[in-house]
């Protein structure tokens, strides 16, 4: 046991450095882009212009229906065969953003669909423009409804970043693999990596719960 504790202590700075330098920035950048992509895709799916609605549906269908690992291989290893070459960072960000964006789009679509139609009609009777309806009626409620699922999407994204090791991006998991191959202690190293992911998950879960409570409290204060 002392040997494990010494190994954990020695490897912890390298693992935390990989988490701070790669895993966390990769997650934040990809999720920010996924929110943008998901918002656009959800809007296009609701569009009255059928080709745009179908295009958004096909995008969501493909990226929700195929494994993230396969998508990484296609974008990093497959695209060069047609003349498109991306470095590991860009390939990872693009893949993770498109994958998560498809789930975010469905989250937003379901959130908007759950808003009672009577509220849209009430906005129309107040002569709200489409933009005013979105700003004052749709977006505040949709964000509150979507918040728990968006939190889960973010947590899944954090865990999904471990797959970028297959394209040689040195993230938290890849660093753990390198240390395990050097020390011949895979059980100790992968357990430590799992614990670090668990800490990140716990912190995100706490943040998610805080945002949900704050959102619900804000809604109650508006309705009071």
Tab-separated table of C-alpha atoms in Angstrom:
chain	number	residue	atom	x	y	z
A	1	UNK	CA	0.000	0.000	0.000
A	2	UNK	CA	2.865	2.371	0.789
A	3	UNK	CA	4.227	1.725	-2.697
A	4	UNK	CA	0.887	2.774	-4.213
A	5	UNK	CA	0.715	5.898	-2.084
A	6	UNK	CA	4.238	6.917	-3.084
A	7	UNK	CA	3.442	6.319	-6.750
A	8	UNK	CA	0.236	8.350	-6.481
A	9	UNK	CA	2.097	11.206	-4.786
A	10	UNK	CA	4.860	11.183	-7.398
A	11	UNK	CA	2.502	11.048	-10.385
A	12	UNK	CA	-0.161	13.453	-9.089
A	13	UNK	CA	1.593	16.663	-10.309
A	14	UNK	CA	1.887	15.261	-13.848
A	15	UNK	CA	-1.739	14.141	-13.906
A	16	UNK	CA	-3.036	17.454	-12.543
A	17	UNK	CA	-0.909	19.334	-15.080
A	18	UNK	CA	-2.440	17.290	-17.899
A	19	UNK	CA	-5.924	17.908	-16.505
A	20	UNK	CA	-5.405	21.669	-16.223
A	21	UNK	CA	-3.481	22.067	-19.488
A	22	UNK	CA	-5.545	19.771	-21.707
A	23	UNK	CA	-8.618	18.044	-20.302
A	24	UNK	CA	-10.307	21.059	-18.701
A	25	UNK	CA	-9.581	23.580	-21.525
A	26	UNK	CA	-10.633	20.995	-24.106
A	27	UNK	CA	-13.892	20.480	-22.231
A	28	UNK	CA	-14.665	24.177	-21.803
A	29	UNK	CA	-13.855	25.150	-25.396
A	30	UNK	CA	-15.767	22.206	-26.841
A	31	UNK	CA	-18.806	22.806	-24.635
A	32	UNK	CA	-18.941	26.515	-25.476
A	33	UNK	CA	-18.891	25.649	-29.184
A	34	UNK	CA	-21.412	22.850	-28.604
A	35	UNK	CA	-23.848	25.337	-27.042
A	36	UNK	CA	-23.543	27.540	-30.122
A	37	UNK	CA	-23.863	24.618	-32.534
A	38	UNK	CA	-26.771	23.160	-30.586
A	39	UNK	CA	-28.631	26.470	-30.524
A	40	UNK	CA	-28.245	26.899	-34.283
A	41	UNK	CA	-29.202	23.278	-35.008
A	42	UNK	CA	-32.278	23.465	-32.771
A	43	UNK	CA	-33.345	26.692	-34.468
A	44	UNK	CA	-32.892	25.161	-37.919
A	45	UNK	CA	-34.899	22.086	-36.942
A	46	UNK	CA	-37.789	24.387	-36.060
A	47	UNK	CA	-37.369	26.356	-39.279
A	48	UNK	CA	-40.158	26.502	-41.818
A	49	UNK	CA	-37.519	26.173	-44.543
A	50	UNK	CA	-37.597	22.420	-45.075
A	51	UNK	CA	-34.070	21.945	-46.541
A	52	UNK	CA	-32.557	23.649	-43.474
A	53	UNK	CA	-34.730	21.618	-41.107
A	54	UNK	CA	-33.698	18.396	-42.845
A	55	UNK	CA	-30.026	19.404	-42.799
A	56	UNK	CA	-30.181	19.958	-39.042
A	57	UNK	CA	-31.989	16.650	-38.548
A	58	UNK	CA	-29.360	14.766	-40.567
A	59	UNK	CA	-26.540	16.364	-38.547
A	60	UNK	CA	-28.193	15.403	-35.244
A	61	UNK	CA	-28.994	11.911	-36.525
A	62	UNK	CA	-25.401	11.232	-37.581
A	63	UNK	CA	-23.624	12.547	-34.504
A	64	UNK	CA	-26.049	11.015	-31.996
A	65	UNK	CA	-26.190	7.731	-33.876
A	66	UNK	CA	-22.479	7.006	-34.252
A	67	UNK	CA	-19.835	6.439	-31.542
A	68	UNK	CA	-17.614	9.352	-30.548
A	69	UNK	CA	-14.560	7.139	-31.042
A	70	UNK	CA	-15.514	6.482	-34.674
A	71	UNK	CA	-16.083	10.206	-35.220
A	72	UNK	CA	-12.602	10.978	-33.870
A	73	UNK	CA	-11.045	8.449	-36.225
A	74	UNK	CA	-12.952	9.798	-39.236
A	75	UNK	CA	-12.051	13.431	-38.543
A	76	UNK	CA	-8.401	12.900	-37.566
A	77	UNK	CA	-7.388	9.862	-39.650
A	78	UNK	CA	-10.013	9.853	-42.401
A	79	UNK	CA	-10.157	13.487	-43.555
A	80	UNK	CA	-6.464	13.607	-44.631
A	81	UNK	CA	-7.339	11.084	-47.362
A	82	UNK	CA	-9.486	13.781	-48.989
A	83	UNK	CA	-6.945	16.532	-48.416
A	84	UNK	CA	-8.148	17.897	-45.064
A	85	UNK	CA	-5.501	17.614	-42.349
A	86	UNK	CA	-6.094	18.786	-38.790
A	87	UNK	CA	-3.764	18.843	-35.819
A	88	UNK	CA	-4.775	16.869	-32.730
A	89	UNK	CA	-6.189	19.860	-30.850
A	90	UNK	CA	-8.391	21.056	-33.712
A	91	UNK	CA	-9.536	17.523	-34.510
A	92	UNK	CA	-10.449	16.890	-30.872
A	93	UNK	CA	-12.285	20.204	-30.450
A	94	UNK	CA	-14.220	19.841	-33.699
A	95	UNK	CA	-15.260	16.265	-32.962
A	96	UNK	CA	-16.252	16.862	-29.348
A	97	UNK	CA	-18.110	20.069	-30.244
A	98	UNK	CA	-20.090	18.471	-33.065
A	99	UNK	CA	-20.883	15.390	-31.001
A	100	UNK	CA	-22.026	17.284	-27.913
A	101	UNK	CA	-23.745	19.929	-30.047
A	102	UNK	CA	-26.092	17.281	-31.433
A	103	UNK	CA	-27.208	16.362	-27.914
A	104	UNK	CA	-27.497	20.024	-26.904
A	105	UNK	CA	-29.712	20.648	-29.931
A	106	UNK	CA	-32.113	17.923	-28.839
A	107	UNK	CA	-32.029	19.254	-25.277
A	108	UNK	CA	-33.013	22.746	-26.441
A	109	UNK	CA	-35.664	21.392	-28.821
A	110	UNK	CA	-37.286	19.362	-26.053
A	111	UNK	CA	-37.110	22.309	-23.635
A	112	UNK	CA	-38.835	24.670	-26.071
A	113	UNK	CA	-41.435	22.013	-26.925
A	114	UNK	CA	-42.310	21.662	-23.225
A	115	UNK	CA	-43.300	25.326	-22.906
A	116	UNK	CA	-47.125	25.572	-22.962
A	117	UNK	CA	-48.473	26.983	-26.228
A	118	UNK	CA	-50.654	29.346	-24.247
A	119	UNK	CA	-47.602	31.373	-23.318
A	120	UNK	CA	-46.809	31.967	-26.968
A	121	UNK	CA	-50.395	33.038	-27.523
A	122	UNK	CA	-50.199	35.363	-24.515
A	123	UNK	CA	-47.049	36.944	-25.951
A	124	UNK	CA	-48.859	37.450	-29.254
A	125	UNK	CA	-51.756	39.209	-27.509
A	126	UNK	CA	-49.213	41.582	-25.946
A	127	UNK	CA	-47.943	42.360	-29.453
A	128	UNK	CA	-44.508	40.892	-28.705
A	129	UNK	CA	-42.290	40.557	-31.713
A	130	UNK	CA	-40.668	37.180	-32.413
A	131	UNK	CA	-37.429	38.454	-30.861
A	132	UNK	CA	-39.237	39.737	-27.757
A	133	UNK	CA	-41.052	36.414	-27.407
A	134	UNK	CA	-37.752	34.556	-27.563
A	135	UNK	CA	-36.065	36.901	-25.106
A	136	UNK	CA	-38.811	37.259	-22.510
A	137	UNK	CA	-40.805	34.040	-22.824
A	138	UNK	CA	-38.936	31.223	-24.552
A	139	UNK	CA	-35.263	31.551	-23.608
A	140	UNK	CA	-35.649	32.065	-19.805
A	141	UNK	CA	-37.935	29.060	-19.458
A	142	UNK	CA	-36.069	26.857	-21.960
A	143	UNK	CA	-32.737	27.449	-20.231
A	144	UNK	CA	-34.216	26.569	-16.833
A	145	UNK	CA	-35.833	23.415	-18.210
A	146	UNK	CA	-32.704	22.411	-20.132
A	147	UNK	CA	-30.242	23.123	-17.320
A	148	UNK	CA	-30.190	19.625	-15.734
A	149	UNK	CA	-29.717	17.917	-19.091
A	150	UNK	CA	-27.078	20.426	-20.173
A	151	UNK	CA	-25.214	19.683	-16.963
A	152	UNK	CA	-25.296	15.989	-17.813
A	153	UNK	CA	-24.060	16.767	-21.340
A	154	UNK	CA	-21.104	18.645	-19.853
A	155	UNK	CA	-20.278	15.788	-17.499
A	156	UNK	CA	-20.465	13.299	-20.372
A	157	UNK	CA	-18.164	15.560	-22.370
A	158	UNK	CA	-15.562	15.552	-19.593
A	159	UNK	CA	-15.546	11.761	-19.603
A	160	UNK	CA	-15.560	11.696	-23.405
A	161	UNK	CA	-12.340	13.698	-23.560
A	162	UNK	CA	-10.500	10.567	-22.425
A	163	UNK	CA	-11.010	9.193	-25.941
A	164	UNK	CA	-8.759	11.862	-27.480
A	165	UNK	CA	-5.821	9.742	-26.335
A	166	UNK	CA	-6.455	7.586	-29.434
A	167	UNK	CA	-5.304	10.491	-31.620
A	168	UNK	CA	-2.232	11.035	-29.413
A	169	UNK	CA	-3.436	14.127	-27.595
A	170	UNK	CA	-1.752	14.074	-24.188
A	171	UNK	CA	-4.675	14.570	-21.833
A	172	UNK	CA	-5.261	13.263	-18.318
A	173	UNK	CA	-5.920	9.696	-19.447
A	174	UNK	CA	-3.018	9.595	-21.915
A	175	UNK	CA	-0.669	10.873	-19.209
A	176	UNK	CA	-1.881	8.105	-16.916
A	177	UNK	CA	-1.212	5.543	-19.658
A	178	UNK	CA	2.304	6.844	-20.153
A	179	UNK	CA	3.089	6.684	-16.443
A	180	UNK	CA	1.560	3.186	-16.196
A	181	UNK	CA	3.735	1.917	-19.053
A	182	UNK	CA	6.808	3.410	-17.411
A	183	UNK	CA	6.138	2.193	-13.868
A	184	UNK	CA	4.413	-1.114	-14.748
A	185	UNK	CA	1.669	-0.223	-12.268
A	186	UNK	CA	-1.516	-0.002	-14.376
A	187	UNK	CA	-3.886	-0.687	-11.483
A	188	UNK	CA	-2.484	2.110	-9.355
A	189	UNK	CA	-2.298	4.636	-12.187
A	190	UNK	CA	-5.718	4.023	-13.724
A	191	UNK	CA	-7.276	4.127	-10.260
A	192	UNK	CA	-5.667	7.524	-9.655
A	193	UNK	CA	-6.855	8.776	-13.039
A	194	UNK	CA	-10.378	7.564	-12.224
A	195	UNK	CA	-10.286	9.384	-8.891
A	196	UNK	CA	-9.295	12.651	-10.587
A	197	UNK	CA	-12.173	12.282	-13.068
A	198	UNK	CA	-14.435	11.562	-10.098
A	199	UNK	CA	-13.325	14.783	-8.385
A	200	UNK	CA	-14.029	16.777	-11.564
A	201	UNK	CA	-17.435	15.089	-11.864
A	202	UNK	CA	-18.255	15.896	-8.236
A	203	UNK	CA	-17.336	19.566	-8.616
A	204	UNK	CA	-19.424	19.849	-11.783
A	205	UNK	CA	-22.362	18.145	-10.065
A	206	UNK	CA	-22.163	20.603	-7.180
A	207	UNK	CA	-22.056	23.515	-9.637
A	208	UNK	CA	-25.007	22.068	-11.554
A	209	UNK	CA	-27.087	21.740	-8.387
A	210	UNK	CA	-26.243	25.310	-7.392
A	211	UNK	CA	-27.280	26.685	-10.782
A	212	UNK	CA	-30.531	24.718	-10.736
A	213	UNK	CA	-31.438	25.999	-7.264
A	214	UNK	CA	-30.527	29.561	-8.224
A	215	UNK	CA	-32.560	29.314	-11.429
A	216	UNK	CA	-35.614	27.975	-9.587
A	217	UNK	CA	-35.289	30.665	-6.896
A	218	UNK	CA	-35.091	33.351	-9.578
A	219	UNK	CA	-38.195	31.950	-11.281
A	220	UNK	CA	-40.142	31.934	-8.008
A	221	UNK	CA	-39.144	35.524	-7.297
A	222	UNK	CA	-40.388	36.589	-10.743
A	223	UNK	CA	-43.702	34.821	-10.256
A	224	UNK	CA	-44.202	36.231	-6.736
